[in-house]
PDB file of C-alpha atoms in Angstrom:
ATOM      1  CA  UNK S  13      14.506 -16.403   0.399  1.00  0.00           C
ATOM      2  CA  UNK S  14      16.714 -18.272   3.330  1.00  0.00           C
ATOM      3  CA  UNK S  15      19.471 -16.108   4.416  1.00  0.00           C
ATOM      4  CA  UNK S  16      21.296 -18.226   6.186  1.00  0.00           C
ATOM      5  CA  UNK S  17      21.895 -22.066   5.857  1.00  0.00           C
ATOM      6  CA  UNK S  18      23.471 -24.039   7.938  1.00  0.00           C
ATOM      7  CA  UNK S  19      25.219 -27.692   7.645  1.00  0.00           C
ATOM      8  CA  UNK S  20      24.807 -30.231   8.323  1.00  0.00           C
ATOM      9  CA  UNK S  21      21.745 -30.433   8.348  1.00  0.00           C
ATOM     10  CA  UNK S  22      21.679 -33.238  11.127  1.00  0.00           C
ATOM     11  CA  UNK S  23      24.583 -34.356  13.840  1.00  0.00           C
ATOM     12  CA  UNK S  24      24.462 -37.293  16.143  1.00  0.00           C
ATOM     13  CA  UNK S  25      27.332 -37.549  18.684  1.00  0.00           C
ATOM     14  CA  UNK S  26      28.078 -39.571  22.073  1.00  0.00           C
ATOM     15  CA  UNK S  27      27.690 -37.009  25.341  1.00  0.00           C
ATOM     16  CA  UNK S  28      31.312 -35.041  26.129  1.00  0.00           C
ATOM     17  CA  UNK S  29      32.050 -34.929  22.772  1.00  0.00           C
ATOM     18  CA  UNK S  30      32.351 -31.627  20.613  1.00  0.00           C
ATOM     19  CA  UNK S  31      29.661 -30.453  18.457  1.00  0.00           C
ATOM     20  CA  UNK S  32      30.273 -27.822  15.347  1.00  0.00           C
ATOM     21  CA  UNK S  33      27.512 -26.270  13.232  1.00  0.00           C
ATOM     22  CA  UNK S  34      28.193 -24.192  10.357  1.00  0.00           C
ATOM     23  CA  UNK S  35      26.410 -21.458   8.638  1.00  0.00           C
ATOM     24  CA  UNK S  36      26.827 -19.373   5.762  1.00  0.00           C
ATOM     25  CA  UNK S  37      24.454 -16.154   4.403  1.00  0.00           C
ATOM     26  CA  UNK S  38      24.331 -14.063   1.260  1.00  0.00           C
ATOM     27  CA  UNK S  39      24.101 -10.511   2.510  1.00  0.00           C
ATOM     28  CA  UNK S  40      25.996  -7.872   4.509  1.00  0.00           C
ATOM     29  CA  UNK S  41      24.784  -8.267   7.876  1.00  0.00           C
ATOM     30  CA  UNK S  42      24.980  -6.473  11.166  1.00  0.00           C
ATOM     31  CA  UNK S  43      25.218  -9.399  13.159  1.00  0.00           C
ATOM     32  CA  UNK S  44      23.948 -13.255  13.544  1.00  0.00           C
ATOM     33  CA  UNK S  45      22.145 -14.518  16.208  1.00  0.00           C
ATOM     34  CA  UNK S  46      22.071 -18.456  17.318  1.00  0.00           C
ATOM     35  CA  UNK S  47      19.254 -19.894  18.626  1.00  0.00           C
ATOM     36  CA  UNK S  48      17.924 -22.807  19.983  1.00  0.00           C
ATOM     37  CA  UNK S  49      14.847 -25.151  19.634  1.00  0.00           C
ATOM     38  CA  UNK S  50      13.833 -28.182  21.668  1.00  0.00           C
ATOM     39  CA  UNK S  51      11.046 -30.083  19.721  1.00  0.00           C
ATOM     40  CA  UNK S  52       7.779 -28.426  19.182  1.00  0.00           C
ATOM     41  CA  UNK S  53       8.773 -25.536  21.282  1.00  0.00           C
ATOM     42  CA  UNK S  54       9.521 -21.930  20.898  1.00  0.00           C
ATOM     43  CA  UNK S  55      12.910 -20.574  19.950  1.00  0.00           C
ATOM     44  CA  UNK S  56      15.493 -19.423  22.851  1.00  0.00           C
ATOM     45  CA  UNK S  57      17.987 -17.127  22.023  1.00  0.00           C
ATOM     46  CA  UNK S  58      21.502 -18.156  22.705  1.00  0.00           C
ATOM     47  CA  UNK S  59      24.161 -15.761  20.896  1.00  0.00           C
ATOM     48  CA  UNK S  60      24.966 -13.010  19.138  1.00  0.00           C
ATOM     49  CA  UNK S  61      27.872 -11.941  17.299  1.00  0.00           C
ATOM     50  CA  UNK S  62      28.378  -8.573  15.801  1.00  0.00           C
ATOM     51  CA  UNK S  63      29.808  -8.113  12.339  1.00  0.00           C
ATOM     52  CA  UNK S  64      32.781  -5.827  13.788  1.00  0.00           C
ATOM     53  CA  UNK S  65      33.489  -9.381  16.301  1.00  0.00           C
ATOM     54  CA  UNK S  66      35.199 -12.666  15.271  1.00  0.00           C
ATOM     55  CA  UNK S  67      34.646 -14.666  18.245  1.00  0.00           C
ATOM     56  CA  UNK S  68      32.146 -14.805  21.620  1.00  0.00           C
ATOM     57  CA  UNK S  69      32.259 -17.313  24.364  1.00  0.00           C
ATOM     58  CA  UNK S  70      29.698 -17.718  26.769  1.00  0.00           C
ATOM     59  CA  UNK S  71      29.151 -20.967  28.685  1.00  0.00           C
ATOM     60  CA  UNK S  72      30.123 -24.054  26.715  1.00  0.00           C
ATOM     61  CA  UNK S  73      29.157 -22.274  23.451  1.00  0.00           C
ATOM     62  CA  UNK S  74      31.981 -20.476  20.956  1.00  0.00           C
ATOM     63  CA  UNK S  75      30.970 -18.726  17.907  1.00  0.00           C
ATOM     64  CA  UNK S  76      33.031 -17.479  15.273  1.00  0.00           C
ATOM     65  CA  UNK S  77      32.360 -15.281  12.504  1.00  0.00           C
ATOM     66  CA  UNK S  78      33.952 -14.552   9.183  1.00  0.00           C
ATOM     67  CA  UNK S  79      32.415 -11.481   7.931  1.00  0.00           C
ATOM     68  CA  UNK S  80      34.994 -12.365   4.182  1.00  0.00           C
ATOM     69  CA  UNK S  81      33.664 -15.732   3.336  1.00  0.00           C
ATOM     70  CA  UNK S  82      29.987 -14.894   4.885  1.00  0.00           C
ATOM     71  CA  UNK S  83      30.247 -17.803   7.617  1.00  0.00           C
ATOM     72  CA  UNK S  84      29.731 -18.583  11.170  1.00  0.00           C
ATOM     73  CA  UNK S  85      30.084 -21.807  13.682  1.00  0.00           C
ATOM     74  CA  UNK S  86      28.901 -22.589  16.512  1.00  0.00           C
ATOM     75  CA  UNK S  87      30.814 -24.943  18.603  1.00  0.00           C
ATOM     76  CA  UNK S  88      29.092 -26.866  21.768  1.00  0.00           C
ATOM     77  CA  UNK S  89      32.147 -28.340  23.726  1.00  0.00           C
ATOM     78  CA  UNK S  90      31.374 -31.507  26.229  1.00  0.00           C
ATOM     79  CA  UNK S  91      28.223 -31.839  24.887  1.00  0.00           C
ATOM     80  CA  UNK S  92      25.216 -33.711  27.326  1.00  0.00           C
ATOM     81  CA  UNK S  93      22.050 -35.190  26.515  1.00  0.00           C
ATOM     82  CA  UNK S  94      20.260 -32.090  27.418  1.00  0.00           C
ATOM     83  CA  UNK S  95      21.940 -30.303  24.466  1.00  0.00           C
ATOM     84  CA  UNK S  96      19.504 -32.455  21.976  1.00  0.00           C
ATOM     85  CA  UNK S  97      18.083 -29.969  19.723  1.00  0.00           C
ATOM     86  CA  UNK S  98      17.463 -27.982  16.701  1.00  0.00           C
ATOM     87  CA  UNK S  99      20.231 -24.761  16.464  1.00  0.00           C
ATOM     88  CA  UNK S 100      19.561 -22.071  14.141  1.00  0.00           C
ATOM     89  CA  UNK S 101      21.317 -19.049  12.746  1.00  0.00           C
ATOM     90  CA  UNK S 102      19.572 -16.083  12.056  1.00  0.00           C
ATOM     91  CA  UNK S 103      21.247 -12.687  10.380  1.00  0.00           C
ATOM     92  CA  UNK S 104      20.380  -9.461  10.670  1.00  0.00           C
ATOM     93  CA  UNK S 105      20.820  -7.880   7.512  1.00  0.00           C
ATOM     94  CA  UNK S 106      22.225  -4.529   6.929  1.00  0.00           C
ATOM     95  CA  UNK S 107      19.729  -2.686   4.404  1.00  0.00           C
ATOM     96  CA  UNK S 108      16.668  -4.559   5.561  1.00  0.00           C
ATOM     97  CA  UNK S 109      15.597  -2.585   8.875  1.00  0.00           C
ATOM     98  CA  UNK S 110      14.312  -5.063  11.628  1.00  0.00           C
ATOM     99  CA  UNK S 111      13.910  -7.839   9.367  1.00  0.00           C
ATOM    100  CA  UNK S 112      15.462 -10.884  11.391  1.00  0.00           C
ATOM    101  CA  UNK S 113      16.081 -13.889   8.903  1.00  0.00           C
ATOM    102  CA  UNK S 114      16.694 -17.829   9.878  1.00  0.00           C
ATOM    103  CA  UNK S 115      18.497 -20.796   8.366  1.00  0.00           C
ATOM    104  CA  UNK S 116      17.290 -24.053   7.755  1.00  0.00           C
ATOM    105  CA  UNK S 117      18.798 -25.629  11.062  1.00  0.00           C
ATOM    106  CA  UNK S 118      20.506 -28.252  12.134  1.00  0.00           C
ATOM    107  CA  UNK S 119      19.148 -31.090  14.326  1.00  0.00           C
ATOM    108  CA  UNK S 120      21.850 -31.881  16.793  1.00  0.00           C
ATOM    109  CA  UNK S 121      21.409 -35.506  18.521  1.00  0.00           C
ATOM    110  CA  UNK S 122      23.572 -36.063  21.628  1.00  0.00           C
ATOM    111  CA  UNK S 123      23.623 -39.622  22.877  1.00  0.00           C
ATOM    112  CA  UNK S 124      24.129 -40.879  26.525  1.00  0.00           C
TER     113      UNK S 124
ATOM    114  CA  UNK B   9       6.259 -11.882  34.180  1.00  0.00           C
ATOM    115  CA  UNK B  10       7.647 -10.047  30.695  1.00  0.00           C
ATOM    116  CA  UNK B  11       7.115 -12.504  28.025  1.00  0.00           C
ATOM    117  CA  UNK B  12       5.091 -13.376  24.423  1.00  0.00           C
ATOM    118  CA  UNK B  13       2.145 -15.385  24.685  1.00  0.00           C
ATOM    119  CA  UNK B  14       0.445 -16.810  21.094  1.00  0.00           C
ATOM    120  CA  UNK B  15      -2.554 -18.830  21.731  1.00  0.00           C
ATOM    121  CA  UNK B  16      -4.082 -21.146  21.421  1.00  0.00           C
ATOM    122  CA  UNK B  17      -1.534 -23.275  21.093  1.00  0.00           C
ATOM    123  CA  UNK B  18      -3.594 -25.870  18.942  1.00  0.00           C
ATOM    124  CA  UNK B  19      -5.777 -24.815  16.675  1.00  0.00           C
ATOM    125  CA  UNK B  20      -8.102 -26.570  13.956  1.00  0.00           C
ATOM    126  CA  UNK B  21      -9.487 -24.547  10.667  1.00  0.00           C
ATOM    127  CA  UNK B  22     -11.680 -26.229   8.196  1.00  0.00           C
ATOM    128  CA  UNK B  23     -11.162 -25.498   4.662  1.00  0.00           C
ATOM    129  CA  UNK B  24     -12.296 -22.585   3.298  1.00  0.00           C
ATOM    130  CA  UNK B  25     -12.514 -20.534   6.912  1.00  0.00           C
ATOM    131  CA  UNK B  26     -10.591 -17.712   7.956  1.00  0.00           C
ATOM    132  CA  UNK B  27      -8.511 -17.836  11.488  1.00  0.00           C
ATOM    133  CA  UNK B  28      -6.644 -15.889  13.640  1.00  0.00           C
ATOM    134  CA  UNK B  29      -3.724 -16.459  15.697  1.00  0.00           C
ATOM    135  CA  UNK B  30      -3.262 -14.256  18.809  1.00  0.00           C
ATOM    136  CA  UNK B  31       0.544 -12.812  19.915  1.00  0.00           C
ATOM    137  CA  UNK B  32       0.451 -10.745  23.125  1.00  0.00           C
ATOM    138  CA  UNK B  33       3.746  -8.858  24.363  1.00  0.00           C
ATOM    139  CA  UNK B  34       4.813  -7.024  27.742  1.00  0.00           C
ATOM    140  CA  UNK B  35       8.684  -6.836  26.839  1.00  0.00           C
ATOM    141  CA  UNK B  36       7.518  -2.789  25.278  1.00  0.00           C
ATOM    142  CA  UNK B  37       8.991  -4.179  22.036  1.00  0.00           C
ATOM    143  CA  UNK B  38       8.249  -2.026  18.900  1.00  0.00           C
ATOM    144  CA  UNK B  39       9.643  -5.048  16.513  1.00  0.00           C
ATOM    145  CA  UNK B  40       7.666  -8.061  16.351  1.00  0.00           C
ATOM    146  CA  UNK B  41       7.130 -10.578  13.575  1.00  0.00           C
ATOM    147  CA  UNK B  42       5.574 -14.096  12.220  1.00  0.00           C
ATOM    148  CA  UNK B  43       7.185 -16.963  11.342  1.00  0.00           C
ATOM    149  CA  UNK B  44       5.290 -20.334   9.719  1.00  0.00           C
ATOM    150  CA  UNK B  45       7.713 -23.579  10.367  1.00  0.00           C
ATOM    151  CA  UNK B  46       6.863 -26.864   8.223  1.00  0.00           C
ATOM    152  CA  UNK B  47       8.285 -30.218  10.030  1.00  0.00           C
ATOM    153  CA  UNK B  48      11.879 -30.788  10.064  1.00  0.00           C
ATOM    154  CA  UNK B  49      11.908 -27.212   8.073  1.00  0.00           C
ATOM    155  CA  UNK B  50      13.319 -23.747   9.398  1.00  0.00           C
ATOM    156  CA  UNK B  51      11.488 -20.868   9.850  1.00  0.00           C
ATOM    157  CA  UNK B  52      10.122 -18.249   7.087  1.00  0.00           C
ATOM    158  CA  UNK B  53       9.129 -14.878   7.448  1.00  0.00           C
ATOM    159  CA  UNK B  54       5.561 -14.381   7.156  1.00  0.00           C
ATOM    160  CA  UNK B  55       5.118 -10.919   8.213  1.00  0.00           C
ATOM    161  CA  UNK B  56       6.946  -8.361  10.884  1.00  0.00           C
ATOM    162  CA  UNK B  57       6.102  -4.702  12.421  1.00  0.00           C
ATOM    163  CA  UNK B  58       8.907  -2.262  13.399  1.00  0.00           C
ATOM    164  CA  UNK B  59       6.251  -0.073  14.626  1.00  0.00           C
ATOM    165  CA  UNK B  60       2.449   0.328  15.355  1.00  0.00           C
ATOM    166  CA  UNK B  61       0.333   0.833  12.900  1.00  0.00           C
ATOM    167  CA  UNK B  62       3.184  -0.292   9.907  1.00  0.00           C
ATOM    168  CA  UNK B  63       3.659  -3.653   8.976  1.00  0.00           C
ATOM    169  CA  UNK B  64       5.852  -5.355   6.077  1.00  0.00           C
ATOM    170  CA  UNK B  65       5.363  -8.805   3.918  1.00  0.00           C
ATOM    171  CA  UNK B  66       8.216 -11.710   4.701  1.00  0.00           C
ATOM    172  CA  UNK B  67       9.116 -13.969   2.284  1.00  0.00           C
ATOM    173  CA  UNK B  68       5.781 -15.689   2.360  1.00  0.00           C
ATOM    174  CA  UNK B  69       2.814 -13.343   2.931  1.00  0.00           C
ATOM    175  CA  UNK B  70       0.374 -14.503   0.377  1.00  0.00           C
ATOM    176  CA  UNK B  71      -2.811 -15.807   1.851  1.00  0.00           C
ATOM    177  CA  UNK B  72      -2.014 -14.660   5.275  1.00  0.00           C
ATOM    178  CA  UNK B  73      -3.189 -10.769   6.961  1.00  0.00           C
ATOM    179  CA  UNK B  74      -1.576  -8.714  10.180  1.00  0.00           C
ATOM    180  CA  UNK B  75      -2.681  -5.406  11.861  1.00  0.00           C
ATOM    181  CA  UNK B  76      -0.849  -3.598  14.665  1.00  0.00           C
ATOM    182  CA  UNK B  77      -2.897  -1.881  16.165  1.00  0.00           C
ATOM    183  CA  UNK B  78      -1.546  -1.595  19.552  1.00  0.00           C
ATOM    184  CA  UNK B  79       2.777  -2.346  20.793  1.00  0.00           C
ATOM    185  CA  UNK B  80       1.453  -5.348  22.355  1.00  0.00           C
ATOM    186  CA  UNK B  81      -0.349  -7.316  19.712  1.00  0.00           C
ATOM    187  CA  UNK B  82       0.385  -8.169  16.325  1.00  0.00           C
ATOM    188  CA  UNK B  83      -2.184 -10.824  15.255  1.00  0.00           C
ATOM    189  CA  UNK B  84      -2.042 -12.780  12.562  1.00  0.00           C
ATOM    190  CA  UNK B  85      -4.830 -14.256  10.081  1.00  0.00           C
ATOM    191  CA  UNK B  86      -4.707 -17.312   7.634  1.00  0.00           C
ATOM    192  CA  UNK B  87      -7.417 -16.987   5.014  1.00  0.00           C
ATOM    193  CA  UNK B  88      -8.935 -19.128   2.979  1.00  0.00           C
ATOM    194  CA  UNK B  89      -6.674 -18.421   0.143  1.00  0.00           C
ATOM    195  CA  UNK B  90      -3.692 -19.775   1.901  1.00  0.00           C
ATOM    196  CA  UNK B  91      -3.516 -23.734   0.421  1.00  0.00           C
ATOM    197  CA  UNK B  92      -1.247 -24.981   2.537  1.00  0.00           C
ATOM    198  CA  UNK B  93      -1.654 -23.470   5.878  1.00  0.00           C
ATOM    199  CA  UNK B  94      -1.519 -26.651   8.091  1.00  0.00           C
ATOM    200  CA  UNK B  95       2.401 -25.428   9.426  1.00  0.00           C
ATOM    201  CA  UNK B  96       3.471 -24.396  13.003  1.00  0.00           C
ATOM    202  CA  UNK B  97       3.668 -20.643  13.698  1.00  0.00           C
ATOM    203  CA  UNK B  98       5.794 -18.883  15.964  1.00  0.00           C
ATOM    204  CA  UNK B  99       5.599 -15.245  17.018  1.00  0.00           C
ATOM    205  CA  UNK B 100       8.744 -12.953  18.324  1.00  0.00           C
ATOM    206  CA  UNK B 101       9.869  -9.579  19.135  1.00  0.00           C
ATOM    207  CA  UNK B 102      12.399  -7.621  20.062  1.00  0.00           C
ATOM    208  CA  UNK B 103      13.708  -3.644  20.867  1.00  0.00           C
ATOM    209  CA  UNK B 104      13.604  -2.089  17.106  1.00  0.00           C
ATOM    210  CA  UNK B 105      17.124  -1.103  17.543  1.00  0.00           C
ATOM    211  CA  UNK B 106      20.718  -2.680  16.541  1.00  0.00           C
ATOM    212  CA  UNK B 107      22.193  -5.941  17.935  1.00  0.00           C
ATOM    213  CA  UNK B 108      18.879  -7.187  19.644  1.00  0.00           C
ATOM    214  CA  UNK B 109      17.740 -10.593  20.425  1.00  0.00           C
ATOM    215  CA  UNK B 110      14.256 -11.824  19.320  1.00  0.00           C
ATOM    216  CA  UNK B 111      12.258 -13.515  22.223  1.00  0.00           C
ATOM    217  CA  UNK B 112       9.667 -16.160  20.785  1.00  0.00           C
ATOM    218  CA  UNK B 113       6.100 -17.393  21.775  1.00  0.00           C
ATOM    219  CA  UNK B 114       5.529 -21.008  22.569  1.00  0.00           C
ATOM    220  CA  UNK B 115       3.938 -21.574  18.650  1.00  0.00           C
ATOM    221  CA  UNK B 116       0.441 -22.105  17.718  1.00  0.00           C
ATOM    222  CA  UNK B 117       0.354 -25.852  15.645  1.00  0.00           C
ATOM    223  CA  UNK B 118      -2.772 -24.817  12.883  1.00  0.00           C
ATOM    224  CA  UNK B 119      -4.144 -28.092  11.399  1.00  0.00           C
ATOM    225  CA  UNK B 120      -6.489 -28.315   8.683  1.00  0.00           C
ATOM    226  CA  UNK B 121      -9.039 -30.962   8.795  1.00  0.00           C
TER     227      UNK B 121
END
């Protein structure tokens, strides 16, 4: 089963503009990951937030998570045409050892 | 270079025939696993090995096989009694230890024809 799912499922913005993904998951985790995926390519790790955190920064990217409601965004400010591309969450659950668990994705669309 | 290589990176299986995809490491991760990704679809756990020699199913194991045999490979094998196996699959790993990040192949697109 999908541990984490994210919404919406697809987001089309103009370039400079701010772009928020959400996630949510069903199980106590020890933390949640983002990731990144250009089409037909591998996955490229971009973030990770630990359960004992509520927010990370790093670049143009801000995560937050809410351990009480079992959610986490990921906001790309002054977003570019380059940033075109499927984001995923992925949690890493407490009482389920290495097992690394990914969300349905959302398929971000950033027009010039 | 450190890094995870699957090949190939296309591959074509006729029905009924058994295949194997390839995942090579050099990052000394103990953790690495399987995903299978359907088009416009995220990514489900096939199969994933904390350690050599030990292996557990995903969420979707039936009609695919692993072995970890050495750190560095964990192969993976659709058999003929996967239905559906026409899917891209990605391979990752990772330290075996809290708060890592998983570092992914470049996929292997399987096609049945």
């Amino acid at each position: 089963s999908q541990q984490g799912e994210e919404d919406p499922q697809a987001l089309s913005i103009q370039e400079g503009e701010n772009a928020t993904m959400n996630c949510s998951y069903k199980t106590s985790i020890n933390n949640l990951q983002w990731y990144r995926q250009n089409s037909g390519r591998g996955l490229v790790h971009l973030i990770l937030i630990r359960s004992n955190e509520r927010e990370k920064h790093s670049g143009r990217l801000r995560v937050t998570l809410d351990t009480s409601k079992k959610s986490s965004s990921l906001l790309i400010t002054a977003s570019r045409a380059a940033d075109t591309a499927s984001y995923f969450c992925a949690t890493d659950q407490k009482t389920s050892g290495s097992r690394l668990t990914f969300g349905e994705g959302t398929q971000l669309t950033v027009n010039p | 270079d450190g890094g995870i290589t699957q090949s190939p990176k296309y591959l074509f299986r006729k029905e009924g025939q058994n295949v194997t995809l390839s995942c090579e490491q050099n990052l000394n991760h103990d953790a690495m696993y399987w995903y299978r990704q359907d088009p416009g679809q995220g990514l489900r756990l096939i199969y994933y090995s904390q350690i050599v020699n030990d292996f557990q199913k995903g969420d979707i194991a039936e009609g695919y096989s692993v072995s970890r045999e050495k750190k560095e490979s964990f192969p993976l094998t659709v058999t003929s009694a996967q239905k559906n196996p026409t899917a891209f699959y990605l391979c990752a790993s990772r330290q075996d230890r809290r708060n890592t990040e998983a570092f992914f192949g470049q996929g292997t697109r399987l096609t049945v024809v």
